[in-house]
PDB file of C-alpha atoms in Angstrom:
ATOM      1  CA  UNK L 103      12.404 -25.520   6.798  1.00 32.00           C
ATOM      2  CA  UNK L 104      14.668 -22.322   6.179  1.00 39.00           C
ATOM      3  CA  UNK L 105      13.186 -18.704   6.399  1.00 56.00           C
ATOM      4  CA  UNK L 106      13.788 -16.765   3.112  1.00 83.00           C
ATOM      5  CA  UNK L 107      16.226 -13.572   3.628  1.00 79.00           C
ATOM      6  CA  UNK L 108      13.148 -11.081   3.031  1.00 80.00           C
ATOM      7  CA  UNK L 109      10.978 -13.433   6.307  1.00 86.00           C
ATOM      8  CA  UNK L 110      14.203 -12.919   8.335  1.00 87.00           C
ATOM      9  CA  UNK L 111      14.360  -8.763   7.326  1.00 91.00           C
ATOM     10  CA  UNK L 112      10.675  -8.936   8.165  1.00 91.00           C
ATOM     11  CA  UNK L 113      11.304 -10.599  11.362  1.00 90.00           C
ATOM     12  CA  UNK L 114      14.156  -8.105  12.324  1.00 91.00           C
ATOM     13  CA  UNK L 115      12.382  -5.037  10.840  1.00 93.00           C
ATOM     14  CA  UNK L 116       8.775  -5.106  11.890  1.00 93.00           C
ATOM     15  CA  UNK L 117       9.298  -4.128  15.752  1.00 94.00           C
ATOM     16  CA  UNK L 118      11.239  -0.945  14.198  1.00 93.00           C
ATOM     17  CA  UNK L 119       8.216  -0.379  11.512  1.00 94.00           C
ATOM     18  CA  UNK L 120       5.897  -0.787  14.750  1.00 93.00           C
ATOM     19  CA  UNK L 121       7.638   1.324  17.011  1.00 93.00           C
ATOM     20  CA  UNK L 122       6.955   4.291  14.440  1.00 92.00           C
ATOM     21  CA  UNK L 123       3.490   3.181  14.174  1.00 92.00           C
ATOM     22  CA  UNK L 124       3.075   2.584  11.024  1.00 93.00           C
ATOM     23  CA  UNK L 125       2.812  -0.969   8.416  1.00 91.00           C
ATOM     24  CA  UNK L 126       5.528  -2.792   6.910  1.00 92.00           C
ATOM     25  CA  UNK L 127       3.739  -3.551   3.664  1.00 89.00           C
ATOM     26  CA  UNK L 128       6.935  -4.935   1.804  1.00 89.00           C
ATOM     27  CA  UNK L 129      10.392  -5.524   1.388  1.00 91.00           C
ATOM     28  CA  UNK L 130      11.874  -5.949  -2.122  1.00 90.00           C
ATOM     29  CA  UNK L 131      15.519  -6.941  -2.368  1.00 89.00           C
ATOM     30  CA  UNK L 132      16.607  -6.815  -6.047  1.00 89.00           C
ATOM     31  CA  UNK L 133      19.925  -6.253  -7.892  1.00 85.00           C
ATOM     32  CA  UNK L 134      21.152  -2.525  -8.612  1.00 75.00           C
ATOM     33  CA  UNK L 135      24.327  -3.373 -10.773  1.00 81.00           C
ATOM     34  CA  UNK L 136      26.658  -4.720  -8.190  1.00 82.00           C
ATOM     35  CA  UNK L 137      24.941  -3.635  -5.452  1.00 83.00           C
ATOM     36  CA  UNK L 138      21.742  -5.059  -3.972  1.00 88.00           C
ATOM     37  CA  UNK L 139      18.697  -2.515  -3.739  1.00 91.00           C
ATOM     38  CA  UNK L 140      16.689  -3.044  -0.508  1.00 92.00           C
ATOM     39  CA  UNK L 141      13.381  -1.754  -0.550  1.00 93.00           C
ATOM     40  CA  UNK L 142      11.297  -0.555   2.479  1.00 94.00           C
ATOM     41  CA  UNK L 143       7.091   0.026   1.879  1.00 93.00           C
ATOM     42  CA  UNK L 144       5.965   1.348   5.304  1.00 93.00           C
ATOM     43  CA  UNK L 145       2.297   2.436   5.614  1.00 90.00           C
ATOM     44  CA  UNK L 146      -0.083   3.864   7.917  1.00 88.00           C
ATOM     45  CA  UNK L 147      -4.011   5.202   8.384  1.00 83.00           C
ATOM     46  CA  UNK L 148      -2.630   9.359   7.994  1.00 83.00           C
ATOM     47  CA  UNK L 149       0.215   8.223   4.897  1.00 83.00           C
ATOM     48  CA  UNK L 150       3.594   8.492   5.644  1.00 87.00           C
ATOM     49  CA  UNK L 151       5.585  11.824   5.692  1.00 90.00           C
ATOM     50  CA  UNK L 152       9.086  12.250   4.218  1.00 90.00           C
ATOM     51  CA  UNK L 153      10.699  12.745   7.877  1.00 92.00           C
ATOM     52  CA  UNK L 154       9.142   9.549   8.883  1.00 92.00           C
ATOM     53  CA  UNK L 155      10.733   7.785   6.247  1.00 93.00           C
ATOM     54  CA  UNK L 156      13.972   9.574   7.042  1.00 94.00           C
ATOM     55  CA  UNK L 157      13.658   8.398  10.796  1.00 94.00           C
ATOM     56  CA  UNK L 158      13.307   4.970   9.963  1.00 95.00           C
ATOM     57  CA  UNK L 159      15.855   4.752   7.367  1.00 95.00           C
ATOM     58  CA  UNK L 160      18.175   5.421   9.845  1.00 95.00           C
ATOM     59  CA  UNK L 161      16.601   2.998  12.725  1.00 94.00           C
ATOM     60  CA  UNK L 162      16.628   0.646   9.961  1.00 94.00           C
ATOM     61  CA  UNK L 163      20.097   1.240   8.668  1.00 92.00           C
ATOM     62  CA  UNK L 164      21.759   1.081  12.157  1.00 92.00           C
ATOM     63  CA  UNK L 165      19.913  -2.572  13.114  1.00 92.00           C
ATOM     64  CA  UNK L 166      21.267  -3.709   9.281  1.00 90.00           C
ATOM     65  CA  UNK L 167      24.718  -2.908  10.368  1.00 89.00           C
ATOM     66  CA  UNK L 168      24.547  -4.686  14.328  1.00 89.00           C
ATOM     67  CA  UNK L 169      23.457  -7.740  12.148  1.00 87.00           C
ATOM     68  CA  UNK L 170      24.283  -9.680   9.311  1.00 80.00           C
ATOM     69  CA  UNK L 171      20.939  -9.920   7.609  1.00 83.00           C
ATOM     70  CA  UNK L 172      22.173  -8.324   4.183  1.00 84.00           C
ATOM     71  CA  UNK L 173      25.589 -10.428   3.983  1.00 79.00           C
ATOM     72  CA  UNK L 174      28.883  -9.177   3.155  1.00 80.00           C
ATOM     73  CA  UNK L 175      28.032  -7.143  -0.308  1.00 80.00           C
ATOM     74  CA  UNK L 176      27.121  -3.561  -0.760  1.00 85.00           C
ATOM     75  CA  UNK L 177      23.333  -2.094  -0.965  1.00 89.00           C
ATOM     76  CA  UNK L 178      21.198   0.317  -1.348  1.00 91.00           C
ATOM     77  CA  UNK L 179      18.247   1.232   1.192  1.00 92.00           C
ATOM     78  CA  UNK L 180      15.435   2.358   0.104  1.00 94.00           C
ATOM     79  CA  UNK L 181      12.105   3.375   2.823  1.00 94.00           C
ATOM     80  CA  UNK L 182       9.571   4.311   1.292  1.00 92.00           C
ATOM     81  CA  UNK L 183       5.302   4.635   1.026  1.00 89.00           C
ATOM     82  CA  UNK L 184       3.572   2.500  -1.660  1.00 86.00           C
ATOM     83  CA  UNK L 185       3.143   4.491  -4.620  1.00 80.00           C
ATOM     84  CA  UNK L 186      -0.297   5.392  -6.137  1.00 75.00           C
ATOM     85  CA  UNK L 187      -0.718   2.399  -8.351  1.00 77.00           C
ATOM     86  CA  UNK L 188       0.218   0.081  -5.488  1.00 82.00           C
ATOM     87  CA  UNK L 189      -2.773  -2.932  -5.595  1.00 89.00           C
ATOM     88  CA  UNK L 190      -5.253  -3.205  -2.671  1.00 91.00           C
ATOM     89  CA  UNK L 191      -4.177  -6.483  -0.998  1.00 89.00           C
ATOM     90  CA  UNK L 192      -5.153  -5.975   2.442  1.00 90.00           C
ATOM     91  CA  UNK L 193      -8.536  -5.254   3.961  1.00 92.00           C
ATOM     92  CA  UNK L 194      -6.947  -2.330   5.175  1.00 90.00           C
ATOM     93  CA  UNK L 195      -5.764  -0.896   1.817  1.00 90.00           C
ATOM     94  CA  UNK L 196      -9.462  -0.404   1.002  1.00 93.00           C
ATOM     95  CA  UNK L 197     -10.173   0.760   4.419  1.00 91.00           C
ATOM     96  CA  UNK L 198      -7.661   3.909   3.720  1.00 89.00           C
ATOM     97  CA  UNK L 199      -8.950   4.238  -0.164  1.00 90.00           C
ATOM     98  CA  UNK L 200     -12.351   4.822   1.305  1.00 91.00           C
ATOM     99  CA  UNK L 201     -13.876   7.982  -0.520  1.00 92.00           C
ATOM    100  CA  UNK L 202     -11.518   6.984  -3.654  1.00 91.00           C
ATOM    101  CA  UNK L 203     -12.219   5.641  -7.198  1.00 93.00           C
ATOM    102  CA  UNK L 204     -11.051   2.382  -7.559  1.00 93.00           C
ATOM    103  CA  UNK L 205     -10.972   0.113 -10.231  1.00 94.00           C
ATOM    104  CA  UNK L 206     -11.917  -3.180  -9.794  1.00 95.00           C
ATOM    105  CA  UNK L 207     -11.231  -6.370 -11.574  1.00 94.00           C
ATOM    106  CA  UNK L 208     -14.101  -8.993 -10.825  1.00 94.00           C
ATOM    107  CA  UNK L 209     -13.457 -12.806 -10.986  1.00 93.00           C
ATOM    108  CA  UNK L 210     -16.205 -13.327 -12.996  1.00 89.00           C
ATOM    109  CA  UNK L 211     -15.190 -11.031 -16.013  1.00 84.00           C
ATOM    110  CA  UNK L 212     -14.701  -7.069 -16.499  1.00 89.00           C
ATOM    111  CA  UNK L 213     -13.603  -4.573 -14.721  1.00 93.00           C
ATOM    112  CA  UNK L 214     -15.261  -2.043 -12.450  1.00 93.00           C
ATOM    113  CA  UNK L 215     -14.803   1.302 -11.744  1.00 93.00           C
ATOM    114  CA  UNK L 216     -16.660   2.762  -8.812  1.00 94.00           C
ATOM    115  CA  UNK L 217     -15.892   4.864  -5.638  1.00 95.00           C
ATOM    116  CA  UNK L 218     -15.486   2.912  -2.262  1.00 95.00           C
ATOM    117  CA  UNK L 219     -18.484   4.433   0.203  1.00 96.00           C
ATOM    118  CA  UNK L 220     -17.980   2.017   3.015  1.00 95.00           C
ATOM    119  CA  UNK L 221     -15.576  -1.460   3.837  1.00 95.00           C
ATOM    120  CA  UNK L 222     -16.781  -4.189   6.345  1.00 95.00           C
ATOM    121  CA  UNK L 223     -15.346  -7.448   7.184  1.00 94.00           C
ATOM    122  CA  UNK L 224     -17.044  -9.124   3.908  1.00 94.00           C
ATOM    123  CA  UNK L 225     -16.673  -6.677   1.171  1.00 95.00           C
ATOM    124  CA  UNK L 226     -17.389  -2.851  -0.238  1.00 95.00           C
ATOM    125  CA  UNK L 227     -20.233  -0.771  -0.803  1.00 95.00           C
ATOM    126  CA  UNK L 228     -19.301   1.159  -3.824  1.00 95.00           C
ATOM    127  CA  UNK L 229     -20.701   4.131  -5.447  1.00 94.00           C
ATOM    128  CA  UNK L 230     -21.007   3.212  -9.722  1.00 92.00           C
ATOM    129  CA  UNK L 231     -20.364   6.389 -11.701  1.00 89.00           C
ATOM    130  CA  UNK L 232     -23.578   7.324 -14.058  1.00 84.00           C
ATOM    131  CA  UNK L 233     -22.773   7.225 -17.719  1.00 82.00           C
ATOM    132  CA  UNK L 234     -24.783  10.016 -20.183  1.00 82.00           C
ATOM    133  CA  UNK L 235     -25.551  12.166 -17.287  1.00 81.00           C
ATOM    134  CA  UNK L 236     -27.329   9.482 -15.385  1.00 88.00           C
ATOM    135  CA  UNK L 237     -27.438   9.528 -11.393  1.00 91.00           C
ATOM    136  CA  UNK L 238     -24.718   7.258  -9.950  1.00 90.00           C
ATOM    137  CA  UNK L 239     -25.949   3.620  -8.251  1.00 92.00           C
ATOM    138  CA  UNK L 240     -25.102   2.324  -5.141  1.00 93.00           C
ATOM    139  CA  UNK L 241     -23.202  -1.864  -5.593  1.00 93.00           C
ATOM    140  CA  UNK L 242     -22.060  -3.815  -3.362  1.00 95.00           C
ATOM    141  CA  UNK L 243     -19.017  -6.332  -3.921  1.00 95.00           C
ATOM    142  CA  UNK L 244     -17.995  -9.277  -1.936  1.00 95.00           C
ATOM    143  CA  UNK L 245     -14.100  -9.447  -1.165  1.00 95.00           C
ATOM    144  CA  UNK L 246     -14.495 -12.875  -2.364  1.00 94.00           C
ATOM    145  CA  UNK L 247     -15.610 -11.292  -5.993  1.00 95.00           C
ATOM    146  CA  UNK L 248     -12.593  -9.537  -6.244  1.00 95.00           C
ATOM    147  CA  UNK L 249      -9.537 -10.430  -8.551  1.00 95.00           C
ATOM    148  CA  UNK L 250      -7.356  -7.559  -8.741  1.00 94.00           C
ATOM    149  CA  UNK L 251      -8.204  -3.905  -7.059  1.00 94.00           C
ATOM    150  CA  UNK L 252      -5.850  -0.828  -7.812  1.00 93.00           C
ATOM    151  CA  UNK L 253      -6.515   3.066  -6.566  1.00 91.00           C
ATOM    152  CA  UNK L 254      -7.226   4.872  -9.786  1.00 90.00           C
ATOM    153  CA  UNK L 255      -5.936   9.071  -9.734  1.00 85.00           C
ATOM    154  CA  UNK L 256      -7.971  11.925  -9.898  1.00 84.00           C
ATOM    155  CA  UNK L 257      -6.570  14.954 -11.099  1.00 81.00           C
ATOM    156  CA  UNK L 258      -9.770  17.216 -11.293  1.00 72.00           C
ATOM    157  CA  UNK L 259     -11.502  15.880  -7.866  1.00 63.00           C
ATOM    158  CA  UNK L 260     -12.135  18.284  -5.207  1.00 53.00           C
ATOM    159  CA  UNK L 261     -10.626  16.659  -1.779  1.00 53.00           C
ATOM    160  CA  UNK L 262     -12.927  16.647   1.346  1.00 51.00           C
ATOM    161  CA  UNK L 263     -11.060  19.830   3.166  1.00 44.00           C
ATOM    162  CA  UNK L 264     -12.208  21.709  -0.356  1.00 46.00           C
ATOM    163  CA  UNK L 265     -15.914  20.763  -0.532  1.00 46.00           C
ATOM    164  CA  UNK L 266     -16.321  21.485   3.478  1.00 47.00           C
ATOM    165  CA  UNK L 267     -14.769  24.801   3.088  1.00 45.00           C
TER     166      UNK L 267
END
């Protein structure tokens, strides 16, 4: 069985996305043109600062070239963090969106928005926004009731350094 170019870029990468302690959460290799674009999501607990990225661009960059894991053609490198409207995959994608409204699509039909109190091993306990000026209600959801999960923005929500100050 042969590994796929982006296993083998995993493979290669993920000691370098380790070392800076942080998550390789994807690699996307698409065209650009001519050129290849190769795409670098690195993740961690804190979010990733632009230096970081910088850093490992360069680590990364440097093992590309001692190898041959692109091929002969040009590309682009790209590291970067997920984006805001990255889906929540992983267990620990809800982990880190803890105290954040998500938006939840439900196997069984309809979507849910809510705010994630607390993640275990099994699923979330959420915190339902009240409609009409009703007092929000505590649900929980199963992982296993979950179809689709995305982080939805705030723009008017006070963050927790605010509220304690």
């Amino acid at each position: 069985m042969s590994t796929t170019q982006s296993e083998r870029l995993r493979g290669l990468l993920e000691p370098l996305v380790s070392a800076a302690e942080l998550d390789l959460e994807e690699i996307e290799i698409s065209r650009a043109g001519r050129r290849r674009m190769l795409r670098i999501i690195v993740d961690s607990d804190e979010g990733v600062e632009l230096d970081a990225c910088a850093e490992l661009s360069r680590a990364i960059s440097e093992k590309l070239d001692e190898t041959d894991a692109m091929g002969e053609g040009e590309y682009v490198l790209e590291v970067s963090s997920p984006g805001a409207d990255r889906p929540l995959t992983q267990h620990r994608h809800y982990v880190r969106a803890t105290g954040r409204l998500v938006k939840l699509q439900l196997h069984e039909g309809g979507d849910l928005v809510a705010r994630i109190l607390t993640v275990d091993d099994d699923g979330l306990d959420l915190e339902v926004p009240g409609v009409k000026g009703r007092k929000p209600t505590a649900r929980r959801v199963p992982f296993g009731d979950i179809a689709k999960a995305r982080v939805e923005i705030e723009f008017s929500r006070k963050d927790k350094k605010e509220e304690e100050a």
